[in-house]
Coordinates of C-alpha atoms in Angstrom, one line a residue:
M53 CA 70.7 23.7 191.4
A54 CA 74.2 24.6 193.2
K55 CA 76.8 22.1 194.6
P56 CA 75.0 21.4 198.3
K57 CA 77.2 22.5 201.6
A58 CA 77.8 20.7 204.6
G59 CA 74.5 19.7 206.3
E60 CA 72.5 21.1 203.6
L61 CA 70.9 17.4 202.8
K62 CA 68.0 17.8 205.5
S63 CA 64.9 15.9 204.1
I64 CA 64.4 12.2 204.2
V65 CA 62.8 10.6 201.8
Q66 CA 61.7 6.9 201.1
F67 CA 61.5 5.5 198.1
E68 CA 58.6 2.6 197.1
R69 CA 58.4 0.5 194.3
Y70 CA 55.3 -0.4 191.7
T71 CA 54.2 -4.3 191.9
T72 CA 51.3 -6.1 190.9
V73 CA 50.1 -8.8 193.3
D74 CA 47.6 -11.4 192.6
D75 CA 45.2 -11.8 195.8
G76 CA 43.2 -15.0 194.2
F77 CA 40.1 -12.5 192.4
G78 CA 42.8 -10.8 190.1
K79 CA 46.0 -8.5 190.0
V80 CA 46.4 -5.2 192.5
E81 CA 48.9 -2.7 192.8
N82 CA 50.9 -2.8 195.2
W83 CA 53.2 0.0 196.6
S84 CA 56.1 -1.3 199.0
S85 CA 59.3 0.2 200.6
H86 CA 62.0 0.2 198.4
G87 CA 65.8 1.1 200.6
D88 CA 65.7 2.1 203.2
P89 CA 65.4 6.3 203.9
V90 CA 68.2 8.8 201.9
R91 CA 69.0 12.3 202.6
A92 CA 68.2 14.9 200.4
R93 CA 68.1 18.8 199.7
K94 CA 64.8 19.5 198.5
T95 CA 63.6 22.6 196.1
E96 CA 60.0 23.4 195.3
V97 CA 60.0 24.6 191.4
S98 CA 57.2 25.6 191.4
D99 CA 52.7 25.3 191.3
G100 CA 50.9 24.8 188.5
E101 CA 47.1 23.9 187.6
R102 CA 46.0 21.6 185.7
W103 CA 42.8 21.8 183.8
R104 CA 41.4 17.8 183.3
A105 CA 38.0 16.5 183.3
S106 CA 36.6 19.8 184.2
E107 CA 39.2 19.3 187.7
V108 CA 41.0 21.3 188.8
G109 CA 44.5 20.9 191.1
A110 CA 47.1 22.4 192.7
V111 CA 50.6 20.0 191.5
I112 CA 53.7 20.6 193.2
T113 CA 57.0 20.5 191.3
A114 CA 60.1 19.8 193.1
R115 CA 63.8 18.3 192.7
F116 CA 65.6 16.2 194.6
L117 CA 68.9 16.1 195.2
L118 CA 70.4 12.9 196.7
R119 CA 74.2 11.5 197.1
W120 CA 75.2 8.7 194.0
S121 CA 75.2 5.8 195.3
V122 CA 74.3 2.3 193.1
F123 CA 70.7 2.0 194.5
T124 CA 69.8 5.8 194.2
A125 CA 71.4 5.5 190.0
G126 CA 68.8 2.9 189.8
I127 CA 65.6 4.7 191.0
T128 CA 63.2 5.0 187.9
A129 CA 59.7 6.5 186.7
K130 CA 58.1 3.3 187.9
D131 CA 59.3 4.1 191.9
R132 CA 57.6 7.3 193.9
L133 CA 59.2 8.8 196.8
I134 CA 57.8 9.8 199.8
C135 CA 58.8 13.2 202.0
E136 CA 57.2 14.8 204.7
G137 CA 54.5 12.5 204.3
R138 CA 53.8 13.5 200.4
K139 CA 53.9 10.6 197.6
Y140 CA 55.9 12.4 194.7
E141 CA 55.5 11.2 190.7
I142 CA 59.3 10.6 189.7
T143 CA 58.7 12.8 186.6
G144 CA 62.5 12.8 185.7
G145 CA 66.3 11.4 186.6
P146 CA 67.7 9.9 188.4
R147 CA 70.6 12.4 186.3
E148 CA 73.7 13.0 188.0
V149 CA 75.0 16.6 188.7
H150 CA 78.3 17.8 190.6
G151 CA 80.7 15.6 188.8
R152 CA 80.7 11.5 187.7
R153 CA 79.0 10.0 190.8
R154 CA 79.0 12.6 193.0
Y155 CA 75.1 13.5 192.8
V156 CA 71.6 12.8 191.6
E157 CA 69.1 15.1 190.7
L158 CA 64.9 13.7 190.8
S159 CA 62.5 16.1 189.4
C160 CA 59.5 14.8 190.8
A161 CA 55.5 16.2 191.1
A162 CA 52.7 15.7 193.9
R163 CA 49.3 16.6 193.9
S164 CA 48.5 19.2 196.6
D165 CA 45.0 18.0 197.6
K166 CA 46.5 14.7 198.1

């Protein structure tokens, strides 16, 4: 992925972190906002089809390039991000690119039918 030029970090992404909450009856999953929204460059990689349990669903794969910070370096695959209203699961990263502590790249996947 090429180094971004000025103004290329156009997308705004919000991270969410998974936690479990006890609602009195049992533990339920809860996704809550994690940190402030950050700017990123989104690059769609490919569309793939998955056949599971006789179901066909298109998967959108994208890479997000963000400026390095302590916050973005701490993102894990247990988190997810929201960009343009679509929820992406983090499948790879964060990995530093274009020099030490310059940018972070995340590989993500989202279902197109959700």
